[in-house]
mmCIF file of C-alpha atoms in Angstrom:
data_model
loop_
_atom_site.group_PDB
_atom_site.id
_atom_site.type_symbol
_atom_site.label_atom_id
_atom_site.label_comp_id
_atom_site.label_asym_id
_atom_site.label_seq_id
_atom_site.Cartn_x
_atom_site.Cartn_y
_atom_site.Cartn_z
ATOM 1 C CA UNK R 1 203.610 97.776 111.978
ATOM 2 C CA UNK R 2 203.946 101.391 110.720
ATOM 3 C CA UNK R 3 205.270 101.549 107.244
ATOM 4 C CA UNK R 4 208.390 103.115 106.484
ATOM 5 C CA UNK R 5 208.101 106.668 105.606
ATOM 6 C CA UNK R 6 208.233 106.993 102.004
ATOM 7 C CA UNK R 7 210.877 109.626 100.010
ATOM 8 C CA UNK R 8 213.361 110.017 102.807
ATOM 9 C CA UNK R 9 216.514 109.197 100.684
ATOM 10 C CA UNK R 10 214.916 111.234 98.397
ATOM 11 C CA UNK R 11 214.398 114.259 100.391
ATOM 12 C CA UNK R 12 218.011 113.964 101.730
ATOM 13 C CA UNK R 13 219.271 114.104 98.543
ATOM 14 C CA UNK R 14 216.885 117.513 97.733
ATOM 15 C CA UNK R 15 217.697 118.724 100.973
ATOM 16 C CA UNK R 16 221.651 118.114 101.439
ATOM 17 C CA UNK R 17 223.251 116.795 98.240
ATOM 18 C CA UNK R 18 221.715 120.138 95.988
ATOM 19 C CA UNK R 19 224.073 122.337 98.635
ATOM 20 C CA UNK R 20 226.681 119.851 98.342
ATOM 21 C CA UNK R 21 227.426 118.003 95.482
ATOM 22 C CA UNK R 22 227.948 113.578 96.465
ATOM 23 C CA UNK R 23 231.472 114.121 95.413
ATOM 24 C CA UNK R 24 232.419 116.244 98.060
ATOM 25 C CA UNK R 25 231.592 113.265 100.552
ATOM 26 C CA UNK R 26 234.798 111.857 102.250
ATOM 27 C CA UNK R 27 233.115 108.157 101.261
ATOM 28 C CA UNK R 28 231.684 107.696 97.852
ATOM 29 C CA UNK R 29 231.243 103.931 98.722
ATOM 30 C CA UNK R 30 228.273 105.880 100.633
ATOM 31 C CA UNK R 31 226.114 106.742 97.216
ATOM 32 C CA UNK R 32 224.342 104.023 96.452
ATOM 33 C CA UNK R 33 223.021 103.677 99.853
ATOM 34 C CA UNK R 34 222.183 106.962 100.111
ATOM 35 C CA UNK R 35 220.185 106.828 97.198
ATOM 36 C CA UNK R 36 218.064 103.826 98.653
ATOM 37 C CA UNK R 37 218.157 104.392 102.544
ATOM 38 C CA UNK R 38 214.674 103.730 103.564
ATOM 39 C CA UNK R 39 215.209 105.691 107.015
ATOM 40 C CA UNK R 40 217.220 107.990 108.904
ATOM 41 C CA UNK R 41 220.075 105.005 109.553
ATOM 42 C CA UNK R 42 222.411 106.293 106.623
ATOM 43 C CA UNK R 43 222.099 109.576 107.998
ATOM 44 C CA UNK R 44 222.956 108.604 111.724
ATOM 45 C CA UNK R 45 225.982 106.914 110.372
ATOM 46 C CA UNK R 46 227.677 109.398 108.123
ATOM 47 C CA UNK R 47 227.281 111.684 110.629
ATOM 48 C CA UNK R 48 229.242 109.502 113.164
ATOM 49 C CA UNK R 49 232.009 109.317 110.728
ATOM 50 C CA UNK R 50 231.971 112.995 110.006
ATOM 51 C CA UNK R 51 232.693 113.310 113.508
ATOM 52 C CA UNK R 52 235.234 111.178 114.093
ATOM 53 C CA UNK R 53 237.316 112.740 111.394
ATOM 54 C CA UNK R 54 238.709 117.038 111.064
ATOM 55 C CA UNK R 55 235.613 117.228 108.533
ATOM 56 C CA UNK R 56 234.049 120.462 108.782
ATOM 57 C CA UNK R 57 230.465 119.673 110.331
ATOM 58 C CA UNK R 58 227.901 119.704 107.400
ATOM 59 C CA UNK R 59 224.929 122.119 108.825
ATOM 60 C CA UNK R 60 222.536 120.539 106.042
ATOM 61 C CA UNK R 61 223.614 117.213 106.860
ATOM 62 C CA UNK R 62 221.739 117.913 110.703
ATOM 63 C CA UNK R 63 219.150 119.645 109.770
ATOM 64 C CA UNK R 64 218.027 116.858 107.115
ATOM 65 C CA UNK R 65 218.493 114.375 109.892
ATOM 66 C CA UNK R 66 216.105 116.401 111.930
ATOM 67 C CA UNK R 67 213.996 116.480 109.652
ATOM 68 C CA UNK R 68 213.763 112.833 109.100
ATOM 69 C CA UNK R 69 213.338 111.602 112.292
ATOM 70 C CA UNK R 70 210.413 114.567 112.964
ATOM 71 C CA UNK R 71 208.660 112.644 109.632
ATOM 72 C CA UNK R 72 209.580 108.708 111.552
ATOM 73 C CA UNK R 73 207.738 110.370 114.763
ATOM 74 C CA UNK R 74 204.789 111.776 112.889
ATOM 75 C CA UNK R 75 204.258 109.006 110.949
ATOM 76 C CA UNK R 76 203.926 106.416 113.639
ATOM 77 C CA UNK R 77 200.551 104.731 112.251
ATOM 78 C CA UNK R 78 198.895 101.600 110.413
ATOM 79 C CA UNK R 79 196.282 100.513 109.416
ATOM 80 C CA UNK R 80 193.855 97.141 111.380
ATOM 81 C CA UNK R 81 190.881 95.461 109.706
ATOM 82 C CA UNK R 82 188.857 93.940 112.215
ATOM 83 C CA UNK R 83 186.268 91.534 110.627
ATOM 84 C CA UNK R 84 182.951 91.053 112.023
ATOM 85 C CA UNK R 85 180.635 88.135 112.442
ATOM 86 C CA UNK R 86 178.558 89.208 109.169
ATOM 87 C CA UNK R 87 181.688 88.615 106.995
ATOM 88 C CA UNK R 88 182.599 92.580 106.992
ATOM 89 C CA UNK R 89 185.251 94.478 107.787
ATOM 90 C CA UNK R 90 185.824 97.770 110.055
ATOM 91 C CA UNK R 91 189.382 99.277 108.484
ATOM 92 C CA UNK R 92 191.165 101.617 110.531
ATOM 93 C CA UNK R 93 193.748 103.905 110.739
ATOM 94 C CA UNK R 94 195.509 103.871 114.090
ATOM 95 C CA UNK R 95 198.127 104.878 115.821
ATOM 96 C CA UNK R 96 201.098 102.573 117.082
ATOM 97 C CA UNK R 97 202.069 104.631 119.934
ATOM 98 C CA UNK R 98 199.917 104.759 123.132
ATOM 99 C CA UNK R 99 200.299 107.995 123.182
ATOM 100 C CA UNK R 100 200.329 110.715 120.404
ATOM 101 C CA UNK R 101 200.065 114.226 119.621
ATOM 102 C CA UNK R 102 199.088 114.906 123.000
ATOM 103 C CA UNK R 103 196.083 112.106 123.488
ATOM 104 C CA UNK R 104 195.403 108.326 124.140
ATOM 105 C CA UNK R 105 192.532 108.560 121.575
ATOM 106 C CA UNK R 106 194.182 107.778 118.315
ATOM 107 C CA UNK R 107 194.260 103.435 118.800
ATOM 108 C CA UNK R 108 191.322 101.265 119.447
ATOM 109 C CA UNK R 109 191.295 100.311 123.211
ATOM 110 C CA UNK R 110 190.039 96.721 124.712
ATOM 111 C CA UNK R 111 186.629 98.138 126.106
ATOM 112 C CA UNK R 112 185.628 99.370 122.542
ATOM 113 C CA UNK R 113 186.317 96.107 121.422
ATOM 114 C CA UNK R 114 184.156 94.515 124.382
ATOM 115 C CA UNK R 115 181.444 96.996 123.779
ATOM 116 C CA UNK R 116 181.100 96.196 120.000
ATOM 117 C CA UNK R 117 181.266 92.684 120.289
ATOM 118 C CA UNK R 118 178.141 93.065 123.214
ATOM 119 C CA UNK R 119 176.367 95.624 121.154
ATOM 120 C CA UNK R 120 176.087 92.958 117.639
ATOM 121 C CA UNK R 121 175.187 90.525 120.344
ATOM 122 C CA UNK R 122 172.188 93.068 121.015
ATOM 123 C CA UNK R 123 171.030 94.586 117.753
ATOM 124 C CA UNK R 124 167.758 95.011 118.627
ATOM 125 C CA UNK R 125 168.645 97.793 121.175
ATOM 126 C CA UNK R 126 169.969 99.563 118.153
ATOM 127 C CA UNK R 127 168.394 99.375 115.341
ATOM 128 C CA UNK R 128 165.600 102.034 114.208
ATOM 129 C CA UNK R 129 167.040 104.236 117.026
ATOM 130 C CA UNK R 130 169.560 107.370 117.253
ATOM 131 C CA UNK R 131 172.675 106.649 118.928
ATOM 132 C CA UNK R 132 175.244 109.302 120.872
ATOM 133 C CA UNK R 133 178.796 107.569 121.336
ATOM 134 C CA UNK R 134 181.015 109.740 124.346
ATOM 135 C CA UNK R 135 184.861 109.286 123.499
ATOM 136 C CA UNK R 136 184.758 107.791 120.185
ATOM 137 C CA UNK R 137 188.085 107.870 119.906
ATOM 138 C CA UNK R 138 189.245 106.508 116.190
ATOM 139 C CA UNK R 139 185.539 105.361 115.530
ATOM 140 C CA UNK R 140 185.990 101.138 115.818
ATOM 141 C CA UNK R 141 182.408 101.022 118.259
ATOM 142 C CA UNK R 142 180.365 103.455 116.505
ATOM 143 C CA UNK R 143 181.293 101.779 112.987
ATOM 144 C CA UNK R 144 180.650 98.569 113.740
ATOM 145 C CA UNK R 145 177.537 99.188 115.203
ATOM 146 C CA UNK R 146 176.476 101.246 111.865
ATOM 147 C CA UNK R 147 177.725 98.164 110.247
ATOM 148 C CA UNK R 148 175.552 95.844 111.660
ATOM 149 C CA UNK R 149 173.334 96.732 114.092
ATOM 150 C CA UNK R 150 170.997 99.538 111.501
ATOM 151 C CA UNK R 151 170.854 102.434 114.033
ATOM 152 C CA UNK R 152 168.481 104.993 112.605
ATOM 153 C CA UNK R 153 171.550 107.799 113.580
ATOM 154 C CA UNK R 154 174.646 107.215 114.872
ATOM 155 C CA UNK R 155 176.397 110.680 116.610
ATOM 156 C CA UNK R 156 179.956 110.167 117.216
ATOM 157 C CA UNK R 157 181.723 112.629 119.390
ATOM 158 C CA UNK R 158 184.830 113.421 121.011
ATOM 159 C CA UNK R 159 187.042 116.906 121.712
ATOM 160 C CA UNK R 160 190.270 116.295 120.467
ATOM 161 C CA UNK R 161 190.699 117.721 117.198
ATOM 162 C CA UNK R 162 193.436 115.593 115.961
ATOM 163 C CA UNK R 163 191.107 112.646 117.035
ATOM 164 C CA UNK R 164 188.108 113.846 115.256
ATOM 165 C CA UNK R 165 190.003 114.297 112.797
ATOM 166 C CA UNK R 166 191.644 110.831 112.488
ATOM 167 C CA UNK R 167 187.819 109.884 113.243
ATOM 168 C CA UNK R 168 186.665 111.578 110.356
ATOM 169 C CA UNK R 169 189.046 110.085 108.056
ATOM 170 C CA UNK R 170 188.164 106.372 109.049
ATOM 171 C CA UNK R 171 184.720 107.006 108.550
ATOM 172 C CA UNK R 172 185.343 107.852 104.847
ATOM 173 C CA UNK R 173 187.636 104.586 104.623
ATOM 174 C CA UNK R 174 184.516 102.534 106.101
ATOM 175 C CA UNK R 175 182.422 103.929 103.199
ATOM 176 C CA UNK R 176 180.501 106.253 105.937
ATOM 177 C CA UNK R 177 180.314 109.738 105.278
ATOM 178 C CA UNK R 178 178.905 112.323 108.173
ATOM 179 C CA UNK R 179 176.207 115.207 107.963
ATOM 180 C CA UNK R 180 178.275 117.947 106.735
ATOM 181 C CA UNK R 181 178.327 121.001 108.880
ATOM 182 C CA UNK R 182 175.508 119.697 111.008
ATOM 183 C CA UNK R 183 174.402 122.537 113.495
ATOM 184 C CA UNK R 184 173.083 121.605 117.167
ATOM 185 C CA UNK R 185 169.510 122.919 116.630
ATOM 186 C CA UNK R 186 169.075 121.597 112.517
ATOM 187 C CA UNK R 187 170.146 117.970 113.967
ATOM 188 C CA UNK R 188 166.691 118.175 116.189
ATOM 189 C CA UNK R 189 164.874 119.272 112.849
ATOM 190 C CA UNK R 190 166.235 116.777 110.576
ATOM 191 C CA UNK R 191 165.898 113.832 112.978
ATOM 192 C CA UNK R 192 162.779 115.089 114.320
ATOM 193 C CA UNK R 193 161.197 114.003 110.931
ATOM 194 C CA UNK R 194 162.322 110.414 110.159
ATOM 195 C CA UNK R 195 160.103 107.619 111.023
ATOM 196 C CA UNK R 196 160.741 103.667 112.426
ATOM 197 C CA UNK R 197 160.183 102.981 109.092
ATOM 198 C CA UNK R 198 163.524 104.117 107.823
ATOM 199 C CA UNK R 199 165.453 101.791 110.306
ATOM 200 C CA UNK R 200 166.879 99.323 107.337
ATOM 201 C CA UNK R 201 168.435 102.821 105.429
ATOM 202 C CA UNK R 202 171.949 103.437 106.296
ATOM 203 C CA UNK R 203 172.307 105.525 109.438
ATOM 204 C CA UNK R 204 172.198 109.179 109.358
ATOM 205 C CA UNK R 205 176.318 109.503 110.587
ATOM 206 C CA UNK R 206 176.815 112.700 112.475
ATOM 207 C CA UNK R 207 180.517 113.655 114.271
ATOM 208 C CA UNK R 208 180.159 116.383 117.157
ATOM 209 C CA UNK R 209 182.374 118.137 119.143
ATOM 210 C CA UNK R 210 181.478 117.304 122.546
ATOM 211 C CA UNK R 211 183.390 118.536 125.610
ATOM 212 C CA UNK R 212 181.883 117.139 128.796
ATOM 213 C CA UNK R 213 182.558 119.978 131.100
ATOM 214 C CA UNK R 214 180.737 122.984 128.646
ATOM 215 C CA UNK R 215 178.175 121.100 126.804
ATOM 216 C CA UNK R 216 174.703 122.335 127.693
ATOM 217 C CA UNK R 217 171.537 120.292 128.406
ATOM 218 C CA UNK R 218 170.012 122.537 125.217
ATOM 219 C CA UNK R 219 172.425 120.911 123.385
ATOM 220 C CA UNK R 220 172.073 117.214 124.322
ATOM 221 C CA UNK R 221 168.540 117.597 124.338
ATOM 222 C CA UNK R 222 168.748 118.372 120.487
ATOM 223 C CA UNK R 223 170.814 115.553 119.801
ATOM 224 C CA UNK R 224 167.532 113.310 121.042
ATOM 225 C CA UNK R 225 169.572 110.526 121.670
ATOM 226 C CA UNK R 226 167.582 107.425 122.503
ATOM 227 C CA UNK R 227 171.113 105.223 123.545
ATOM 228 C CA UNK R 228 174.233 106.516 125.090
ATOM 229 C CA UNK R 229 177.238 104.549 125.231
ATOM 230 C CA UNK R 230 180.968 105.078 125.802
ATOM 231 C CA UNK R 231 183.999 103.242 125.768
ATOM 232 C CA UNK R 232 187.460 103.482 127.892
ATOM 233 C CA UNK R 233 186.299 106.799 129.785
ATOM 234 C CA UNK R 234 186.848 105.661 133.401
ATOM 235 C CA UNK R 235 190.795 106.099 133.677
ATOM 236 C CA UNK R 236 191.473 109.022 135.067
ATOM 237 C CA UNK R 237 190.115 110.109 138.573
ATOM 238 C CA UNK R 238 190.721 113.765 136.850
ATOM 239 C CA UNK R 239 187.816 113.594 134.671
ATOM 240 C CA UNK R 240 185.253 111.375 135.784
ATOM 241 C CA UNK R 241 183.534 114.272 137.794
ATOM 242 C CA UNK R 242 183.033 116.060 134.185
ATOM 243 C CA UNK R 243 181.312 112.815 133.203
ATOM 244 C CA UNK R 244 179.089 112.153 136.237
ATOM 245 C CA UNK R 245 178.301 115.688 135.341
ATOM 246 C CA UNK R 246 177.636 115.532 131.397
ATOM 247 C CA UNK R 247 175.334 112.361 132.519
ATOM 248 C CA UNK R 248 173.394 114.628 134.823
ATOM 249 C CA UNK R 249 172.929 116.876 132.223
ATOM 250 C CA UNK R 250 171.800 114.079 129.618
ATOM 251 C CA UNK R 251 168.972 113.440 132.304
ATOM 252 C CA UNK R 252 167.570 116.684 133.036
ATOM 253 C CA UNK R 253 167.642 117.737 129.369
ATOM 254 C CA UNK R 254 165.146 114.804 127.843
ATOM 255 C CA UNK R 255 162.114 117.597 128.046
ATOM 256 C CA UNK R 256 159.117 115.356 127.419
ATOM 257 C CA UNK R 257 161.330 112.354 125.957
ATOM 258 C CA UNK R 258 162.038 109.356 127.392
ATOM 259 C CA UNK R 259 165.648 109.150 129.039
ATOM 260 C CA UNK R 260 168.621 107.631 127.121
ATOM 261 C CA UNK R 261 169.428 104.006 127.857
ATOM 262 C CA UNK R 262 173.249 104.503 128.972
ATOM 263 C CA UNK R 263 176.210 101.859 128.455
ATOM 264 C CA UNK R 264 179.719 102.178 129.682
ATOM 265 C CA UNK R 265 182.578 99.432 128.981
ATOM 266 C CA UNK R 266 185.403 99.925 131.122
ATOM 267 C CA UNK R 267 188.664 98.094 131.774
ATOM 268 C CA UNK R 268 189.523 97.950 135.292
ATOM 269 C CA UNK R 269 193.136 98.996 135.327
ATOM 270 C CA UNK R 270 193.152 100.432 138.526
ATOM 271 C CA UNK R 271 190.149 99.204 141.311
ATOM 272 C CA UNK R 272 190.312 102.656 143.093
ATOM 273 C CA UNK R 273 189.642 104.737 140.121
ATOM 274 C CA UNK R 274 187.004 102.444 139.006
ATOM 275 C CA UNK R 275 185.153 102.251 142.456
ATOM 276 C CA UNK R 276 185.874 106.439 142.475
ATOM 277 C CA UNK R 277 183.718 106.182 139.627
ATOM 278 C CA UNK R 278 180.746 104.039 140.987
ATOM 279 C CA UNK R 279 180.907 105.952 144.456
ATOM 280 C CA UNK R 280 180.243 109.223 142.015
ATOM 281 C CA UNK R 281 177.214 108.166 140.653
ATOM 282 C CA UNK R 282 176.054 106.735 144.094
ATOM 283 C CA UNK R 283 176.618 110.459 145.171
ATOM 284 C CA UNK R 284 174.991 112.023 142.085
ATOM 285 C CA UNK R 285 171.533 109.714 142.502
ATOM 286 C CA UNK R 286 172.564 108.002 139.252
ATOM 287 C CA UNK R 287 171.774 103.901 139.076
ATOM 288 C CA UNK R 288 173.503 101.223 138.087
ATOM 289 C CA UNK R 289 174.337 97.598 137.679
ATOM 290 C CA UNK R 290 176.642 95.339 135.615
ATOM 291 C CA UNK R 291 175.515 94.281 132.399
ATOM 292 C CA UNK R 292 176.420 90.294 132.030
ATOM 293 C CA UNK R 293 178.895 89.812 128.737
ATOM 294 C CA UNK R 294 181.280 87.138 127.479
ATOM 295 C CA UNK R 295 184.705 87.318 129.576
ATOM 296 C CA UNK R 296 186.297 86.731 126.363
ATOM 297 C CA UNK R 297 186.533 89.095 122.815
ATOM 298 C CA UNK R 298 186.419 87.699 119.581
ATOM 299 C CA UNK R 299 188.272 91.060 118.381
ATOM 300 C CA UNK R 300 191.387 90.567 120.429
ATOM 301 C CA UNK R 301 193.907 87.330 120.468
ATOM 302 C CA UNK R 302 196.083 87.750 123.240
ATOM 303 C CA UNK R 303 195.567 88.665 126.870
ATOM 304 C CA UNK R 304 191.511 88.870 127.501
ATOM 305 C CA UNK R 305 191.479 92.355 130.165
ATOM 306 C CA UNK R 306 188.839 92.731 132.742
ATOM 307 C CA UNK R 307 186.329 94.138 130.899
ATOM 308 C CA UNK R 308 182.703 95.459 132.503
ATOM 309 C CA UNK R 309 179.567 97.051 131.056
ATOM 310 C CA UNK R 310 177.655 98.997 133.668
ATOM 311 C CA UNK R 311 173.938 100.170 132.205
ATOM 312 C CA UNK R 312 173.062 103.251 133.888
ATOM 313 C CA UNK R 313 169.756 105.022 134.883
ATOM 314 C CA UNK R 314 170.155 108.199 134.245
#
């Protein structure tokens, strides 16, 4: 549960009751919750009674209501600690609104859960190796896998800025701090010289702005990614031609390398959109086949989705 926005009496009381002194309200039996309303309730109700009465309307009185219940909206959030089976903990900052500020990124959905349950099951395909996460959303994959799985480098990347920003802040609070102002062709340098041998370090973290539909192969042929995985990025029919495309891209850009080992968890929410997808990469030469996990999640408690893991050859 969000927490209540803190200050609100307070700000009323900067906002409206500077302009007018709390004398010059019709109902003094009104001050002492006014001074320790914890929301926009108090507000809602003297308004109501200003309204029923020949008051003259109080201008301030709206406009700190307004600005109340634009904090309440903004400040729809909380914060989850998922622990894993090594006795830590990945603490995050999410949303409580499937949708908000424009994007279903800022919450941890079920197939990121599914995925990072598989993926500790399978730290060896991990660990000493760089790893490029599409969709990161608010992080919960990519930092349990940096957790416990010792990737080499771990690249998260999304294109929403309010998610990578969100993103960015939940690394920090996971004690994870990215490669600060990490450039496309220096992240080829700089992982270009480690070795196997610094697999038990703590990953290299990088963040990158990643939008499917402009990235170039130049680009994700400098991020040198050895394992490609993604999360919840089959849902809309609307963009799954950017990613059949971006995966395309991933395989003709490998130069000399060998090609990324691709992962994608998806919930099946809809069969057609979900077969759309398959049928796509049937059409684009790409092959696949279902990776075999647990039906059920250790990281969620109530209804167990339908989950699958499709590797892909790219």
């Amino acid at each position: 549960m969000a927490e209540p926005c803190p200050g609100l009496a307070l700000r009323f009381q900067r906002r409206f009751l500077a302009a007018r002194p709390l004398r010059s309200l019709p109902w003094p039996e009104l001050e002492q919750s006014l001074r320790s309303a914890p929301d926009s309730a108090l507000l809602a109700d003297i308004l109501h009674k200003l309204e029923s009465t020949a008051a003259e309307p109080l201008d301030e009185l709206y406009e700190a209501l307004a600005d109340v219940l634009k904090e309440k909206e903004e400040s729809t959030h909380c914060y989850k600690n998922y622990l894993l089976p090594s006795g830590d903990c990945v603490s995050l900052c999410e949303s409580t609104a499937l949708i908000s500020g424009g994007t279903t990124g800022l919450l941890t959905w079920e197939a990121a859960l599914h995925l990072a349950q598989w993926a500790l099951q399978n730290p060896s395909l991990f660990r000493g190796r760089t790893i490029l996460e599409l969709g990161s959303g608010i992080g919960f994959t990519g930092i349990a896998i940096c957790k416990s799985c010792q990737p080499r480098t771990f690249i998260f990347s999304d294109c929403h800025p309010r998610v990578l920003q969100q993103l960015g802040e939940n690394l920090q609070l996971n004690g994870l701090t990215p490669e600060p102002d990490v450039t496309w062709s220096t992240q080829t340098e700089s992982q270009g010289q480690e070795g196997e041998g610094q697999s038990c370090q703590p990953p290299k973290v990088m963040v990158a702005e990643l939008d499917w539909g402009s990235v170039t192969e130049k680009q994700l042929l400098a991020l040198r990614a050895d394992v490609v995985i993604a999360a919840d990025v089959v849902y809309d029919p609307e963009i799954i031609l950017a990613l059949i495309g971006m995966l395309q891209k991933l395989s003709t850009s490998r130069g000399d390398r060998k090609a990324p080992e691709v992962f994608i968890a998806s919930t099946i929410r809809n069969p057609d959109t979900y077969q759309l997808f398959q049928a796509e990469l049937d059409k684009a030469g790409i092959r696949w086949q279902v990776i075999p996990a647990h039906s059920s999640c250790n990281f969620l408690y109530d209804v167990q989705p339908d989950v699958t893991i499709l590797q892909l050859f790219v």
